[in-house]
Amino acid sequence: QVQVVESGGGLVQAGGSLRLSCAASGSIFTTNPMGWYRQAPGKQRELVASIGSGGSTNFANSVKGRFTISRGNAKNTVYLQMNSLKPEDTAVYYCYIDGGVRYWGQGTQVTVSS
């Protein structure tokens, strides 16, 4: 059993910053690929950023240069630093970890006001 818990969402004005945190626990004993998706109302879930077990990163074009993803010191924790936020970044952000199957968190709301 694997649990994925996100935190750090909230309301911010355009141009502001937020940092999302994600921690996976349970039957995960190695450093696994992790990442973030987001889903805005009426839209499909889309990949925002990912980080491989070796540290390689990947970003959606829409967030390149504004968002960074990094691992924490604790195994299977990951952060999404979001800068220069735009109203179109408003969505529910979901963290995942790949461990044979993909495990998802419950999501955290990010709202960017104009």
PDB file of C-alpha atoms in Angstrom:
ATOM      1  CA  GLN A   1       0.000   0.000   0.000  1.00  0.00           C
ATOM      2  CA  VAL A   2       1.342   3.413  -1.014  1.00  0.00           C
ATOM      3  CA  GLN A   3       0.043   6.765   0.159  1.00  0.00           C
ATOM      4  CA  VAL A   4       0.670  10.018  -1.678  1.00  0.00           C
ATOM      5  CA  VAL A   5      -0.069  13.276   0.085  1.00  0.00           C
ATOM      6  CA  GLU A   6       0.171  16.747  -1.449  1.00  0.00           C
ATOM      7  CA  SER A   7       0.167  20.097   0.286  1.00  0.00           C
ATOM      8  CA  GLY A   8       0.856  23.743  -0.435  1.00  0.00           C
ATOM      9  CA  GLY A   9      -1.946  24.805  -2.726  1.00  0.00           C
ATOM     10  CA  GLY A  10      -3.877  27.994  -2.252  1.00  0.00           C
ATOM     11  CA  LEU A  11      -4.908  31.334  -3.679  1.00  0.00           C
ATOM     12  CA  VAL A  12      -2.291  33.683  -5.097  1.00  0.00           C
ATOM     13  CA  GLN A  13      -2.281  36.752  -7.311  1.00  0.00           C
ATOM     14  CA  ALA A  14      -0.896  36.633 -10.804  1.00  0.00           C
ATOM     15  CA  GLY A  15       2.868  36.984 -10.742  1.00  0.00           C
ATOM     16  CA  GLY A  16       3.129  35.347  -7.351  1.00  0.00           C
ATOM     17  CA  SER A  17       4.668  32.065  -6.268  1.00  0.00           C
ATOM     18  CA  LEU A  18       3.627  28.863  -4.557  1.00  0.00           C
ATOM     19  CA  ARG A  19       5.469  25.723  -3.591  1.00  0.00           C
ATOM     20  CA  LEU A  20       3.704  22.393  -3.643  1.00  0.00           C
ATOM     21  CA  SER A  21       4.979  19.472  -1.618  1.00  0.00           C
ATOM     22  CA  CYS A  22       4.370  15.784  -2.104  1.00  0.00           C
ATOM     23  CA  ALA A  23       5.343  12.848   0.052  1.00  0.00           C
ATOM     24  CA  ALA A  24       4.888   9.192  -0.797  1.00  0.00           C
ATOM     25  CA  SER A  25       5.021   6.544   1.895  1.00  0.00           C
ATOM     26  CA  GLY A  26       4.280   2.875   2.367  1.00  0.00           C
ATOM     27  CA  SER A  27       5.587  -0.002   0.279  1.00  0.00           C
ATOM     28  CA  ILE A  28       8.085   2.074  -1.682  1.00  0.00           C
ATOM     29  CA  PHE A  29      11.693   1.214  -0.923  1.00  0.00           C
ATOM     30  CA  THR A  30      13.586   2.875  -3.735  1.00  0.00           C
ATOM     31  CA  THR A  31      13.768   6.341  -5.226  1.00  0.00           C
ATOM     32  CA  ASN A  32      11.034   6.306  -7.831  1.00  0.00           C
ATOM     33  CA  PRO A  33       9.972   8.604 -10.650  1.00  0.00           C
ATOM     34  CA  MET A  34       7.546  11.238  -9.436  1.00  0.00           C
ATOM     35  CA  GLY A  35       5.771  14.202 -10.885  1.00  0.00           C
ATOM     36  CA  TRP A  36       2.826  16.508 -11.076  1.00  0.00           C
ATOM     37  CA  TYR A  37      -0.212  16.700 -13.283  1.00  0.00           C
ATOM     38  CA  ARG A  38      -2.920  19.324 -13.220  1.00  0.00           C
ATOM     39  CA  GLN A  39      -6.525  19.471 -14.287  1.00  0.00           C
ATOM     40  CA  ALA A  40      -8.454  22.651 -14.882  1.00  0.00           C
ATOM     41  CA  PRO A  41     -12.265  22.679 -15.025  1.00  0.00           C
ATOM     42  CA  GLY A  42     -13.499  21.257 -18.301  1.00  0.00           C
ATOM     43  CA  LYS A  43     -10.019  20.238 -19.412  1.00  0.00           C
ATOM     44  CA  GLN A  44      -8.050  17.029 -19.530  1.00  0.00           C
ATOM     45  CA  ARG A  45      -5.424  16.242 -16.951  1.00  0.00           C
ATOM     46  CA  GLU A  46      -2.026  17.318 -18.257  1.00  0.00           C
ATOM     47  CA  LEU A  47       1.547  16.650 -17.207  1.00  0.00           C
ATOM     48  CA  VAL A  48       3.194  19.649 -15.562  1.00  0.00           C
ATOM     49  CA  ALA A  49       6.579  18.312 -14.499  1.00  0.00           C
ATOM     50  CA  SER A  50       8.314  15.063 -13.713  1.00  0.00           C
ATOM     51  CA  ILE A  51      11.561  13.916 -12.149  1.00  0.00           C
ATOM     52  CA  GLY A  52      13.170  10.571 -12.770  1.00  0.00           C
ATOM     53  CA  SER A  53      14.841   8.317 -10.255  1.00  0.00           C
ATOM     54  CA  GLY A  54      18.192   9.660 -11.465  1.00  0.00           C
ATOM     55  CA  GLY A  55      17.104  13.277 -11.255  1.00  0.00           C
ATOM     56  CA  SER A  56      16.268  14.014 -14.884  1.00  0.00           C
ATOM     57  CA  THR A  57      13.411  16.480 -15.242  1.00  0.00           C
ATOM     58  CA  ASN A  58      10.737  17.195 -17.801  1.00  0.00           C
ATOM     59  CA  PHE A  59       8.351  20.140 -18.036  1.00  0.00           C
ATOM     60  CA  ALA A  60       5.302  21.107 -19.995  1.00  0.00           C
ATOM     61  CA  ASN A  61       6.099  23.868 -22.464  1.00  0.00           C
ATOM     62  CA  SER A  62       3.599  26.135 -20.752  1.00  0.00           C
ATOM     63  CA  VAL A  63       5.564  26.117 -17.483  1.00  0.00           C
ATOM     64  CA  LYS A  64       9.171  25.985 -18.676  1.00  0.00           C
ATOM     65  CA  GLY A  65      11.228  28.747 -17.123  1.00  0.00           C
ATOM     66  CA  ARG A  66       8.618  29.357 -14.415  1.00  0.00           C
ATOM     67  CA  PHE A  67       8.297  26.030 -12.560  1.00  0.00           C
ATOM     68  CA  THR A  68      10.990  23.827 -11.100  1.00  0.00           C
ATOM     69  CA  ILE A  69      10.742  20.339  -9.655  1.00  0.00           C
ATOM     70  CA  SER A  70      13.113  18.952  -7.066  1.00  0.00           C
ATOM     71  CA  ARG A  71      13.461  16.122  -4.595  1.00  0.00           C
ATOM     72  CA  GLY A  72      13.552  16.547  -0.877  1.00  0.00           C
ATOM     73  CA  ASN A  73      16.015  14.931   1.478  1.00  0.00           C
ATOM     74  CA  ALA A  74      13.465  12.355   2.562  1.00  0.00           C
ATOM     75  CA  LYS A  75      13.032   9.514   0.137  1.00  0.00           C
ATOM     76  CA  ASN A  76      10.196   9.983  -2.298  1.00  0.00           C
ATOM     77  CA  THR A  77       9.378  13.561  -1.504  1.00  0.00           C
ATOM     78  CA  VAL A  78       9.142  16.088  -4.283  1.00  0.00           C
ATOM     79  CA  TYR A  79       8.524  19.799  -4.550  1.00  0.00           C
ATOM     80  CA  LEU A  80       7.054  21.902  -7.315  1.00  0.00           C
ATOM     81  CA  GLN A  81       8.173  25.522  -7.121  1.00  0.00           C
ATOM     82  CA  MET A  82       5.836  27.670  -9.158  1.00  0.00           C
ATOM     83  CA  ASN A  83       6.892  31.230  -9.968  1.00  0.00           C
ATOM     84  CA  SER A  84       5.377  33.947 -12.135  1.00  0.00           C
ATOM     85  CA  LEU A  85       1.999  32.297 -11.810  1.00  0.00           C
ATOM     86  CA  LYS A  86      -0.689  33.067 -14.351  1.00  0.00           C
ATOM     87  CA  PRO A  87      -4.474  32.726 -14.132  1.00  0.00           C
ATOM     88  CA  GLU A  88      -4.231  29.864 -16.626  1.00  0.00           C
ATOM     89  CA  ASP A  89      -2.217  27.904 -14.049  1.00  0.00           C
ATOM     90  CA  THR A  90      -5.399  27.598 -11.992  1.00  0.00           C
ATOM     91  CA  ALA A  91      -6.146  23.900 -11.570  1.00  0.00           C
ATOM     92  CA  VAL A  92      -6.118  20.992  -9.185  1.00  0.00           C
ATOM     93  CA  TYR A  93      -2.566  19.703  -9.017  1.00  0.00           C
ATOM     94  CA  TYR A  94      -2.012  15.984  -8.541  1.00  0.00           C
ATOM     95  CA  CYS A  95       1.211  14.332  -7.462  1.00  0.00           C
ATOM     96  CA  TYR A  96       2.081  10.827  -8.548  1.00  0.00           C
ATOM     97  CA  ILE A  97       4.757   8.227  -7.929  1.00  0.00           C
ATOM     98  CA  ASP A  98       5.573   5.318 -10.197  1.00  0.00           C
ATOM     99  CA  GLY A  99       6.142   2.090  -8.340  1.00  0.00           C
ATOM    100  CA  GLY A 100       5.086  -0.732 -10.603  1.00  0.00           C
ATOM    101  CA  VAL A 101       1.767   1.027 -10.881  1.00  0.00           C
ATOM    102  CA  ARG A 102       1.148   4.759 -10.709  1.00  0.00           C
ATOM    103  CA  TYR A 103      -0.096   6.012  -7.382  1.00  0.00           C
ATOM    104  CA  TRP A 104      -1.884   9.354  -7.108  1.00  0.00           C
ATOM    105  CA  GLY A 105      -2.494  11.867  -4.407  1.00  0.00           C
ATOM    106  CA  GLN A 106      -5.855  13.432  -3.717  1.00  0.00           C
ATOM    107  CA  GLY A 107      -4.954  16.736  -5.373  1.00  0.00           C
ATOM    108  CA  THR A 108      -4.449  20.272  -4.128  1.00  0.00           C
ATOM    109  CA  GLN A 109      -6.191  23.341  -5.514  1.00  0.00           C
ATOM    110  CA  VAL A 110      -4.147  26.188  -6.950  1.00  0.00           C
ATOM    111  CA  THR A 111      -6.039  29.343  -7.819  1.00  0.00           C
ATOM    112  CA  VAL A 112      -4.333  32.305  -9.478  1.00  0.00           C
ATOM    113  CA  SER A 113      -6.311  35.525  -9.537  1.00  0.00           C
ATOM    114  CA  SER A 114      -5.795  38.191 -12.170  1.00  0.00           C
TER     115      SER A 114
END
